[in-house]
Coordinates of C-alpha atoms and ligand atoms in Angstrom, one line a residue:
Chain A
M20 CA 0.3 0.1 0.0
N21 CA 3.2 2.2 0.1
D22 CA 3.6 2.4 -3.5
I23 CA 2.9 5.3 -5.4
V24 CA 3.1 3.0 -8.8
A25 CA 1.7 -0.5 -8.8
F26 CA 1.1 -2.2 -12.0
E27 CA -0.6 -5.9 -11.9
K28 CA 0.1 -8.0 -14.9
V29 CA -0.7 -5.3 -17.4
V30 CA -1.6 -5.8 -20.5
K31 CA -1.6 -3.0 -23.4
R32 CA -2.7 -3.8 -26.9
Y33 CA -2.9 -1.1 -29.4
P34 CA -5.3 -1.4 -32.2
G35 CA -3.8 -3.5 -34.8
D36 CA -2.8 -5.9 -32.5
Q37 CA 0.2 -4.3 -31.4
T38 CA 1.2 -5.5 -27.8
A39 CA 3.2 -2.5 -26.2
L40 CA 3.2 -4.1 -23.0
N41 CA 2.8 -7.8 -22.1
N42 CA 2.1 -8.9 -18.5
V43 CA 3.9 -6.3 -16.7
S44 CA 4.1 -6.0 -13.1
L45 CA 5.9 -3.5 -11.3
R46 CA 6.2 -1.2 -8.2
L47 CA 7.7 2.1 -7.2
A48 CA 7.8 3.1 -3.7
R49 CA 6.4 6.7 -2.6
G50 CA 9.3 8.8 -2.7
E51 CA 11.4 6.6 -4.9
M52 CA 13.1 7.5 -8.3
A53 CA 13.6 5.1 -11.2
F54 CA 14.2 4.9 -14.6
V55 CA 12.4 3.0 -17.5
T56 CA 14.4 2.2 -20.3
G57 CA 14.6 -0.3 -23.2
H58 CA 15.0 0.0 -27.0
S59 CA 12.7 1.9 -29.3
G60 CA 9.3 0.2 -28.8
A61 CA 9.8 -1.5 -25.9
G62 CA 6.6 0.0 -24.6
K63 CA 8.4 3.1 -22.5
S64 CA 5.9 5.6 -23.7
T65 CA 3.1 3.5 -23.2
L66 CA 3.6 2.9 -19.6
I67 CA 4.1 6.6 -18.8
K68 CA 0.7 7.1 -21.0
L69 CA -1.2 4.2 -19.0
I70 CA -0.1 6.3 -15.5
G71 CA -1.2 9.7 -17.1
L72 CA -4.7 7.9 -18.1
L73 CA -3.8 8.8 -22.0
E74 CA -4.2 5.1 -22.8
R75 CA -6.2 2.5 -20.5
P76 CA -4.8 -0.9 -20.2
T77 CA -6.2 -3.9 -22.1
R78 CA -6.0 -6.1 -19.3
G79 CA -4.3 -6.3 -15.7
R80 CA -4.5 -3.4 -12.8
I81 CA -2.9 -0.2 -12.3
L82 CA -3.0 1.5 -8.8
I83 CA -1.7 5.0 -8.4
N84 CA -1.2 5.9 -4.8
G85 CA -3.7 2.9 -3.9
R86 CA -6.4 4.0 -6.4
D87 CA -7.4 1.6 -8.7
L88 CA -7.2 3.9 -12.2
S89 CA -10.3 1.6 -13.8
Q90 CA -12.2 3.4 -11.2
V91 CA -11.6 6.5 -12.6
K92 CA -14.4 7.7 -14.7
R93 CA -13.8 9.9 -17.8
R94 CA -14.9 13.2 -16.3
D95 CA -12.7 12.4 -13.1
V96 CA -9.5 12.4 -15.6
A97 CA -8.9 16.0 -14.9
S98 CA -8.7 15.9 -11.2
Y99 CA -6.6 13.0 -11.3
R100 CA -4.3 14.6 -13.7
Q101 CA -4.1 17.7 -11.8
R102 CA -2.2 15.4 -9.0
L103 CA 0.3 14.4 -11.7
G104 CA 3.4 16.2 -13.1
M105 CA 4.1 15.1 -16.5
I106 CA 7.3 16.2 -18.9
F107 CA 7.5 15.5 -22.1
Q108 CA 10.2 15.7 -25.1
S109 CA 8.7 17.8 -27.0
Y110 CA 8.1 20.8 -24.3
N111 CA 4.4 21.2 -24.6
L112 CA 4.6 24.9 -23.5
L113 CA 1.8 27.3 -24.8
H114 CA 3.8 29.8 -27.1
D115 CA 1.2 32.7 -26.7
R116 CA 1.9 33.0 -22.8
S117 CA 4.9 34.1 -21.0
V118 CA 7.0 31.6 -18.8
Y119 CA 5.6 33.0 -16.2
D120 CA 2.2 32.5 -17.3
N121 CA 2.9 28.6 -18.4
V122 CA 4.1 27.7 -15.2
A123 CA 1.2 29.3 -13.4
L124 CA -1.3 27.3 -15.7
P125 CA -1.8 24.3 -13.5
L126 CA -2.5 26.4 -10.5
E127 CA -5.1 28.6 -12.5
I128 CA -6.9 25.1 -13.6
R129 CA -6.9 24.3 -9.9
G130 CA -8.4 27.7 -9.1
S131 CA -5.4 28.8 -6.8
A132 CA -5.6 32.1 -5.0
R133 CA -3.2 34.6 -6.8
S134 CA -1.0 35.0 -4.2
I135 CA -0.5 31.3 -4.0
I136 CA 0.2 30.8 -7.4
D137 CA 2.5 33.9 -7.3
R138 CA 4.3 32.3 -4.6
N139 CA 4.6 29.0 -5.9
V140 CA 5.5 29.9 -9.6
R141 CA 8.5 32.0 -8.1
G142 CA 9.6 29.2 -6.4
A143 CA 9.2 26.7 -9.2
L144 CA 11.1 29.1 -11.7
S145 CA 14.0 29.6 -9.3
T146 CA 14.2 25.9 -8.4
V147 CA 14.7 25.7 -12.5
G148 CA 16.9 28.7 -12.1
L149 CA 14.7 30.7 -14.5
L150 CA 12.9 33.2 -12.1
Q151 CA 14.8 36.3 -14.5
Y152 CA 13.2 34.7 -17.5
G153 CA 9.2 35.0 -16.3
H154 CA 8.1 37.5 -18.6
R155 CA 9.5 35.9 -21.7
L156 CA 8.0 33.8 -24.1
P157 CA 8.8 30.7 -24.5
G158 CA 9.5 30.6 -28.3
V159 CA 13.1 32.7 -27.4
L160 CA 14.4 30.3 -24.9
S161 CA 17.0 27.8 -25.8
G162 CA 15.7 24.2 -25.7
G163 CA 17.4 23.3 -22.1
E164 CA 15.6 26.5 -21.0
Q165 CA 12.2 25.4 -22.5
Q166 CA 12.6 22.1 -20.7
R167 CA 13.1 23.4 -17.3
V168 CA 10.0 25.8 -18.1
G169 CA 8.3 22.5 -18.7
I170 CA 9.6 21.1 -15.4
A171 CA 9.0 23.9 -13.5
R172 CA 5.3 23.6 -14.8
A173 CA 5.4 20.1 -13.5
V174 CA 6.3 20.6 -10.2
V175 CA 4.2 23.7 -9.5
G176 CA 1.4 22.2 -7.9
R177 CA 3.7 19.7 -5.9
P178 CA 2.3 16.4 -7.5
H179 CA 2.8 13.2 -5.5
L180 CA 4.2 11.8 -8.9
L181 CA 6.6 13.1 -11.3
L182 CA 6.4 11.3 -14.7
A183 CA 8.8 12.3 -17.7
D184 CA 8.8 10.9 -21.0
E185 CA 12.4 11.3 -22.8
P186 CA 12.8 14.5 -20.9
T187 CA 16.2 15.0 -22.2
G188 CA 15.7 13.6 -25.6
N189 CA 16.3 16.9 -27.5
L190 CA 19.4 18.1 -25.5
D191 CA 23.0 17.6 -25.4
P192 CA 24.9 15.3 -22.9
E193 CA 25.4 18.4 -20.4
L194 CA 22.1 19.7 -20.6
S195 CA 20.7 16.3 -19.8
A196 CA 23.1 15.7 -16.8
D197 CA 21.8 19.5 -15.6
I198 CA 18.1 17.9 -16.0
M199 CA 18.7 14.8 -14.2
T200 CA 20.2 16.5 -11.2
L201 CA 17.2 18.7 -11.2
F202 CA 15.0 15.8 -11.1
Q203 CA 17.2 14.2 -8.2
Q204 CA 17.0 17.3 -6.2
L205 CA 13.1 16.9 -6.6
N206 CA 13.0 13.7 -5.4
R207 CA 15.0 14.5 -2.4
I208 CA 12.4 16.8 -1.4
G209 CA 9.9 14.2 -1.5
T210 CA 8.4 13.5 -4.9
S211 CA 8.5 10.0 -6.4
V212 CA 9.7 10.5 -9.8
L213 CA 9.6 7.8 -12.6
I214 CA 11.6 8.7 -16.2
A215 CA 11.5 7.1 -19.5
S216 CA 14.7 7.0 -21.3
H217 CA 16.7 5.6 -23.7
D218 CA 19.9 7.3 -22.7
I219 CA 21.3 4.3 -21.1
A220 CA 25.0 6.0 -20.5
L221 CA 23.2 8.9 -18.8
V222 CA 21.1 6.7 -16.6
E223 CA 23.9 4.2 -15.7
R224 CA 26.0 7.1 -14.4
L225 CA 23.3 8.2 -12.2
G226 CA 23.4 4.5 -10.4
L227 CA 19.6 4.7 -9.8
R228 CA 17.1 2.1 -10.4
R229 CA 16.3 0.8 -13.9
I230 CA 13.2 -1.2 -14.8
R231 CA 14.0 -2.4 -18.3
L232 CA 11.6 -3.1 -21.0
D233 CA 12.2 -5.5 -23.8
H234 CA 9.4 -5.8 -26.6
G235 CA 6.9 -5.1 -24.0
Q236 CA 8.3 -7.2 -21.3
L237 CA 9.6 -6.8 -18.1
D238 CA 13.7 -7.5 -18.0
P239 CA 13.8 -10.0 -15.3
Q240 CA 17.4 -8.9 -14.2
H241 CA 16.3 -5.5 -13.0
Chain B
M30 CA -2.5 21.1 -2.7
P31 CA -2.1 24.2 -1.2
R32 CA -5.6 25.3 -0.1
R33 CA -6.3 28.8 1.6
R34 CA -9.4 29.1 3.5
A35 CA -11.5 32.4 2.7
N36 CA -11.2 34.1 5.9
Q37 CA -7.3 33.2 6.3
P38 CA -5.4 36.2 6.7
R39 CA -3.9 37.3 3.7
P40 CA 0.0 36.3 3.4
N41 CA 2.4 38.8 3.4
R42 CA 3.9 40.0 0.2
Q43 CA 7.4 40.1 0.3
T44 CA 9.3 42.7 -1.9
P45 CA 8.0 41.8 -5.3
Q46 CA 10.6 40.9 -7.7
R47 CA 9.8 42.8 -10.7
T48 CA 11.0 40.4 -13.2
V49 CA 8.2 38.6 -13.3
R50 CA 5.4 41.0 -12.5
R51 CA 3.5 41.4 -16.1
N52 CA 0.7 39.0 -15.0
N53 CA 0.4 40.1 -11.7
P54 CA -0.7 43.7 -11.3
K55 CA -2.8 43.7 -7.9
A56 CA -2.9 40.2 -6.6
T57 CA -6.7 40.4 -5.5
D58 CA -7.1 38.1 -2.7
H59 CA -10.8 38.1 -1.8
G60 CA -11.5 34.0 -1.4
A61 CA -13.5 32.2 -3.7
V62 CA -15.5 35.1 -5.1
G63 CA -12.0 37.1 -5.9
R64 CA -10.5 34.1 -7.2
R65 CA -13.5 33.3 -9.6
L66 CA -13.6 36.9 -10.6
D67 CA -10.1 37.1 -11.2
A68 CA -10.6 33.6 -13.6
H69 CA -13.0 35.7 -15.7
R70 CA -11.2 38.8 -15.9
R71 CA -8.2 36.8 -17.1
C72 CA -10.6 34.6 -19.5
L73 CA -12.2 37.9 -21.0
H74 CA -8.7 39.6 -21.4
D75 CA -7.4 36.4 -23.3
S76 CA -10.7 36.2 -25.5
L77 CA -10.3 39.6 -26.3
R78 CA -6.5 39.4 -27.2
H79 CA -7.6 36.3 -29.4
I80 CA -10.1 38.3 -31.5
A81 CA -7.8 41.2 -31.9
N82 CA -4.7 38.9 -33.1
R83 CA -7.1 37.6 -35.5
R84 CA -8.0 41.1 -37.0
L85 CA -9.3 40.4 -40.4
A86 CA -11.1 37.2 -39.6
S87 CA -12.6 38.7 -36.5
A88 CA -13.4 41.6 -38.4
L89 CA -15.4 39.3 -41.4
T90 CA -17.1 37.4 -38.4
I91 CA -18.3 40.7 -36.8
V92 CA -19.5 42.2 -39.7
V93 CA -21.6 38.9 -41.0
I94 CA -22.9 38.9 -37.6
G95 CA -24.0 42.7 -38.0
I96 CA -25.6 42.2 -41.4
T97 CA -27.5 39.0 -40.2
L98 CA -29.0 40.8 -37.2
A99 CA -29.5 44.1 -38.6
L100 CA -32.0 42.5 -41.7
P101 CA -34.8 40.9 -39.6
A102 CA -34.5 44.5 -37.0
G103 CA -34.7 46.7 -40.2
L104 CA -38.0 44.4 -41.0
F105 CA -38.9 44.9 -37.5
I106 CA -38.7 48.7 -37.8
T107 CA -40.6 48.6 -41.0
A108 CA -43.3 46.5 -39.9
K109 CA -43.7 48.6 -36.8
N110 CA -43.8 52.3 -38.9
L111 CA -46.5 50.5 -41.0
A112 CA -48.5 49.4 -37.9
Q113 CA -47.9 53.4 -36.9
V114 CA -49.2 54.7 -40.0
T115 CA -52.1 52.6 -40.4
S116 CA -53.3 53.1 -37.1
S117 CA -53.1 57.2 -37.8
W118 CA -55.1 56.1 -40.8
Q119 CA -57.6 54.3 -38.7
Q120 CA -59.2 57.8 -37.9
S121 CA -60.4 58.2 -41.2
V122 CA -62.5 55.0 -40.7
T123 CA -66.2 55.7 -40.8
I124 CA -69.5 53.7 -40.1
S125 CA -72.5 54.7 -42.2
L126 CA -75.7 53.9 -40.3
Y127 CA -78.6 53.9 -42.8
L128 CA -82.2 54.6 -40.8
N129 CA -85.6 53.5 -41.2
A130 CA -87.8 56.1 -42.3
D131 CA -89.6 56.5 -39.1
A132 CA -86.2 56.9 -36.9
D133 CA -85.8 60.1 -35.0
G134 CA -82.5 60.3 -36.7
P135 CA -81.3 63.8 -34.7
S136 CA -81.8 62.2 -31.3
L137 CA -80.2 58.8 -32.3
A138 CA -76.9 60.6 -33.1
R139 CA -77.5 62.6 -30.1
D140 CA -77.4 59.5 -27.9
L141 CA -74.7 57.8 -30.2
S142 CA -72.2 60.4 -29.4
Q143 CA -72.3 59.8 -26.0
Q144 CA -71.3 56.0 -26.2
P145 CA -67.5 55.5 -25.2
D146 CA -66.4 54.1 -28.4
I147 CA -67.6 56.9 -30.6
A148 CA -65.7 60.1 -31.2
N149 CA -68.3 62.2 -32.8
T150 CA -71.8 61.5 -35.0
H151 CA -72.9 63.4 -37.8
F152 CA -76.6 63.2 -38.7
I153 CA -77.8 63.5 -42.4
S154 CA -81.1 63.8 -43.3
A155 CA -82.8 62.1 -46.4
K156 CA -83.5 65.5 -47.9
E157 CA -79.6 66.7 -47.3
G158 CA -78.5 63.5 -48.9
L159 CA -80.4 64.1 -51.6
A160 CA -79.3 67.8 -52.1
Y161 CA -76.1 66.2 -52.1
L162 CA -76.4 64.1 -54.4
K163 CA -77.8 66.1 -56.8
H164 CA -75.0 68.8 -56.4
H165 CA -72.3 66.3 -57.1
S166 CA -73.6 63.8 -59.7
Q167 CA -75.3 63.9 -63.0
L168 CA -78.4 62.3 -61.7
G169 CA -80.2 65.4 -60.8
P170 CA -82.8 64.9 -63.8
A171 CA -83.4 61.2 -63.0
L172 CA -83.8 62.1 -59.1
D173 CA -86.6 64.8 -59.9
A174 CA -88.3 62.1 -62.4
L175 CA -88.5 59.7 -59.4
G176 CA -91.1 62.3 -57.4
Q177 CA -89.8 60.8 -54.0
N178 CA -86.4 60.4 -52.1
P179 CA -85.3 57.4 -52.6
L180 CA -82.4 57.7 -49.8
P181 CA -82.4 57.0 -46.1
A182 CA -81.7 59.2 -43.7
V183 CA -78.1 58.5 -42.4
I184 CA -75.7 59.0 -39.4
R185 CA -72.0 59.1 -40.1
I186 CA -70.1 58.0 -37.4
H187 CA -66.2 58.3 -36.2
P188 CA -65.3 55.6 -34.1
R189 CA -62.8 57.1 -31.1
S190 CA -59.4 57.2 -32.7
G191 CA -57.1 54.2 -31.9
L192 CA -59.5 51.9 -31.6
A193 CA -58.4 48.4 -32.6
S194 CA -59.8 47.4 -36.2
H195 CA -61.5 44.1 -34.8
K196 CA -63.2 46.7 -32.2
V197 CA -64.4 49.0 -35.0
Q198 CA -65.9 45.7 -36.6
A199 CA -67.5 45.2 -33.6
L200 CA -68.9 48.6 -33.1
A201 CA -70.3 48.5 -36.5
K202 CA -72.3 45.3 -36.0
R203 CA -73.7 46.6 -32.8
L204 CA -75.0 49.8 -34.2
G205 CA -76.3 47.6 -37.1
N206 CA -78.4 45.8 -34.7
H207 CA -79.7 49.0 -33.1
S208 CA -83.5 49.9 -33.3
G209 CA -84.0 52.5 -36.0
V210 CA -81.0 51.5 -38.0
K211 CA -81.7 49.5 -41.1
R212 CA -78.0 49.0 -41.9
A213 CA -74.4 50.0 -40.8
R214 CA -71.9 49.8 -43.5
L215 CA -68.2 50.1 -42.4
D216 CA -66.2 51.9 -45.2
A217 CA -62.6 50.4 -43.8
G218 CA -62.2 47.9 -46.7
W219 CA -58.8 49.2 -47.6
V220 CA -57.7 49.6 -44.0
R221 CA -58.5 45.7 -43.1
R222 CA -56.4 45.2 -46.1
L223 CA -53.8 47.2 -44.8
N224 CA -53.8 45.9 -41.5
A225 CA -53.6 42.2 -43.1
I226 CA -50.5 43.4 -44.6
V227 CA -48.9 44.9 -41.6
N228 CA -49.8 41.5 -39.8
L229 CA -48.0 39.7 -42.3
A230 CA -45.1 42.1 -42.5
T231 CA -44.6 41.5 -38.8
R232 CA -45.2 38.1 -38.8
A233 CA -42.6 38.0 -41.8
A234 CA -40.0 39.9 -39.8
F235 CA -40.6 37.5 -36.8
V236 CA -39.8 34.2 -39.1
V237 CA -37.1 36.0 -40.8
G238 CA -35.4 36.9 -37.4
I239 CA -35.5 33.4 -35.9
L240 CA -34.2 32.1 -39.3
L241 CA -31.5 34.7 -39.0
G242 CA -31.0 33.9 -35.6
L243 CA -30.0 30.5 -36.2
A244 CA -27.6 31.5 -38.8
V245 CA -26.0 34.0 -36.1
L246 CA -25.8 30.7 -34.0
F247 CA -24.1 28.6 -36.8
I248 CA -21.6 31.7 -37.7
V249 CA -20.6 32.1 -34.0
G250 CA -20.3 28.4 -33.5
N251 CA -18.3 27.6 -36.8
T252 CA -16.3 30.5 -35.7
I253 CA -15.5 29.3 -32.3
G254 CA -15.1 25.7 -33.6
L255 CA -12.4 27.0 -36.0
E256 CA -10.4 28.7 -33.1
I257 CA -10.9 25.5 -31.0
E258 CA -9.2 23.5 -33.9
N259 CA -6.3 26.0 -34.1
R260 CA -5.2 25.9 -31.1
R261 CA -6.1 22.0 -30.9
E262 CA -2.3 21.3 -29.3
Q263 CA -2.8 23.9 -26.5
I264 CA -5.9 22.3 -25.6
E265 CA -4.2 18.9 -25.7
V266 CA -1.5 20.3 -23.3
M267 CA -3.9 22.2 -20.8
K268 CA -5.9 18.7 -21.0
L269 CA -2.7 16.8 -19.9
L270 CA -2.2 19.5 -17.5
G271 CA -5.7 18.4 -15.7
A272 CA -7.9 21.3 -17.1
T273 CA -11.8 20.4 -17.0
D274 CA -13.7 20.8 -20.2
A275 CA -15.5 23.6 -18.4
F276 CA -11.9 25.5 -17.5
I277 CA -11.0 25.2 -21.5
R278 CA -14.5 26.2 -22.8
R279 CA -14.6 29.8 -20.6
P280 CA -12.5 31.8 -22.7
F281 CA -14.0 30.4 -25.9
I282 CA -17.5 31.4 -24.6
Y283 CA -16.1 34.8 -23.8
S284 CA -15.4 35.0 -27.6
G285 CA -18.5 34.1 -28.5
V286 CA -20.2 36.5 -26.3
L287 CA -17.9 39.3 -27.6
Y288 CA -18.6 38.1 -31.0
G289 CA -22.6 38.6 -30.4
L290 CA -21.6 41.8 -29.0
F291 CA -19.7 43.7 -31.4
G292 CA -21.6 41.8 -34.4
S293 CA -24.9 43.6 -32.7
L294 CA -23.0 47.0 -32.6
A295 CA -21.9 46.5 -36.2
G296 CA -25.8 46.0 -36.8
L297 CA -26.6 48.9 -34.8
L298 CA -24.3 50.8 -37.1
L299 CA -25.9 49.3 -40.2
I300 CA -29.1 50.4 -39.3
G301 CA -27.8 53.7 -38.5
A302 CA -26.4 53.7 -41.8
A303 CA -29.6 52.8 -43.7
A304 CA -31.7 55.1 -41.9
L305 CA -29.3 58.1 -42.8
A306 CA -29.5 56.9 -46.4
L307 CA -33.1 56.9 -46.2
R308 CA -33.8 60.1 -44.5
T309 CA -34.0 62.2 -47.4
P310 CA -36.9 60.1 -49.5
L311 CA -38.4 59.3 -46.1
G312 CA -38.4 63.2 -45.4
N313 CA -40.0 63.8 -48.6
L314 CA -42.6 61.1 -48.0
V315 CA -43.1 62.9 -44.5
A316 CA -43.8 66.0 -45.9
A317 CA -46.2 65.1 -48.7
Y318 CA -48.2 64.2 -45.5
N319 CA -48.2 67.4 -44.3
G320 CA -46.5 65.7 -41.2
G321 CA -49.6 63.3 -40.6
L322 CA -47.2 60.7 -41.0
S323 CA -44.2 60.0 -38.7
I324 CA -41.3 57.9 -39.2
A325 CA -39.5 56.3 -35.9
G326 CA -36.3 54.5 -35.9
L327 CA -35.0 52.2 -33.6
S328 CA -35.3 53.3 -29.9
L329 CA -32.7 53.0 -27.2
Y330 CA -34.9 50.0 -25.9
G331 CA -34.9 48.5 -29.4
A332 CA -31.0 48.9 -29.8
L333 CA -30.8 47.1 -26.1
I334 CA -32.7 44.4 -27.2
L335 CA -30.9 43.8 -29.9
I336 CA -27.4 43.6 -28.4
G337 CA -28.9 41.0 -25.4
V338 CA -30.0 39.1 -28.5
G339 CA -26.7 39.1 -30.1
M340 CA -25.0 38.4 -26.8
A341 CA -27.0 35.4 -25.9
L342 CA -26.9 34.1 -29.4
G343 CA -22.8 34.3 -29.0
W344 CA -23.2 32.8 -26.0
V345 CA -25.5 29.9 -26.9
G346 CA -23.6 29.3 -30.2
S347 CA -20.1 29.1 -28.7
G348 CA -21.2 27.1 -25.8
F349 CA -22.9 24.6 -28.2
A350 CA -19.4 24.4 -30.4
A351 CA -17.1 24.7 -27.8
T352 CA -18.8 21.5 -26.0
R353 CA -18.8 19.3 -29.0
H354 CA -15.6 20.4 -30.3
L355 CA -13.8 20.0 -26.9
A356 CA -15.2 16.4 -26.6
L357 CA -13.4 15.4 -29.8
I358 CA -10.0 16.8 -28.2
E359 CA -7.8 14.1 -26.4
P360 CA -4.1 14.4 -25.6
M361 CA -2.0 11.4 -27.3
Ligands
ATP409 N1 -1.2 4.9 -30.9 C1 -0.7 3.7 -31.2 N2 -1.4 3.1 -31.7 C2 -0.5 2.0 -32.4 N3 0.5 1.1 -32.0 C3 1.3 1.9 -30.8 C4 0.6 3.3 -30.6 N4 1.5 3.8 -29.7 C5 2.5 2.9 -29.9 N5 2.4 1.7 -30.6 C6 3.1 0.5 -30.4 O1 3.6 0.4 -29.5 C7 4.9 -0.2 -29.1 C8 5.7 0.5 -27.8 O2 5.4 2.1 -28.3 P1 6.2 2.7 -27.1 O3 5.7 4.1 -27.9 O4 5.7 2.8 -26.0 O5 7.7 2.7 -27.4 P2 8.7 3.6 -26.7 O6 9.3 2.4 -25.9 O7 8.3 4.8 -26.0 O8 9.8 3.5 -28.1 P3 10.5 5.3 -28.3 O9 12.0 5.0 -27.4 O10 10.9 5.0 -29.9 O11 10.0 6.1 -27.7 C9 5.5 0.2 -30.4 O12 5.7 -1.0 -31.3 C10 4.7 1.1 -30.9 O13 4.7 0.9 -32.7
MG410 MG1 8.8 7.0 -26.1

């Protein structure tokens, strides 16, 4: 019950009989940080999407913070997602809003008070070292900076679980290492973190737990 | 999740760092209501910005809505003026009572003139009638040859002005049954026909209004639908962040209401322009009637109704469109 994520014999089959995940069972403890690795097409993104309710499993059960995701109705998906922080390879920022407003969005969605939004946005922006860029539009920032804005946006609402799918996929090795350090910092203050990445060298250097996928199946040696 | 109860004291605001100001002019913290207002203000601001950003497309939409609203409004004004005209012409309606030979015409005329629906009466004796007829026709010799007066005595009645035409008809019928009266004749066939035309025009304005109102719904709905499709990626991101459909829909509904508002204002301008263009010919027409004719434009009340209708149509149209389109957008 102390797991933030629990997969029980999860199967995900896409239309066209493409089996992306086959009988996957795994656990992520509360406060833990782990990587999901594997070759291209191994099912990493699928695993992240299942947790974000972007996809539903074909079979099996997924528990997040003890809650069975099959019980989350369509109209409850939004409030469920509000408790997650999601980060993607493409930075997914809104380009007609300032950096500040992008980071503020999750709190606006929750209807937080202005003062709380202001305090948390500043906090999140300074965590990623971008407080001075708040008024800029995302388009003028570098790739690494944009990804940091995405991370600030993901953590501004203090999610209990941070999900990242290839967060460093578009970044050079040095920036990637910086971003990973940032995730480790966030993990140290209590956020559970699950990161999908095929950058094995980077992951190995960090020496953290790896969940290995191979053709949709869990690699038993992990 | 950080939550603040409404009555909690306002947190002290530290010396603000000016770098991240833009969006936070005066952080208003009046609890839930203030937060709600704040969110709405932000939406209004966003919607105005989007309309302004897409200047040409927005202007086209607004003009089309304006024309679509101005047409039925113009028809209504025309129908109303026609109704005005017919009611002023109603005053020339008369009822003629043809009396029996033994009736006491003058005293009947006096009695009838006391009735509330009757403005005045005028008694014409058989002799006067004959004299009039002789004077105004070539029938003199023929009438003389008859040897006796063939005409009945007549009371000419002017109904009270402003009396509705169906009441005038009822009055004529009632007077026809009066003792001493052989027959009552209503000299108003043409007024009745005109009335029928006015009723038709009013009804037509109503039908056209409903059809064009539907058209406005479609115009706004289509515009909002396109805007949603254009912002599909952004909407997907918002959904990923946990935004409800209601949250995403709100600025689009604001846009719809604003389109309705600006569209109805454009419609008012068009009506004003049409009135200006028609002023000289209408002035001539009025002059030809020696001021017996007055033309009314759109009243303030009418203008407010038009604006209200425009905004309501914008609201409904955008609401339907947004609900339909947003349900189809799912992040992948
Ligand atoms: N929407 C979809 N419809 C059909 N098949 C899909 C869909 N999404 C993924 N797949 C298939 O499922 C399998 C796993 O895909 P997934 O995206 O999870 O892999 P991945 O490990 O993230 O790969 P990559 O490292 O290239 O991102 C692949 O074979 C892929 O083609
Ligand atoms: Mg992937």
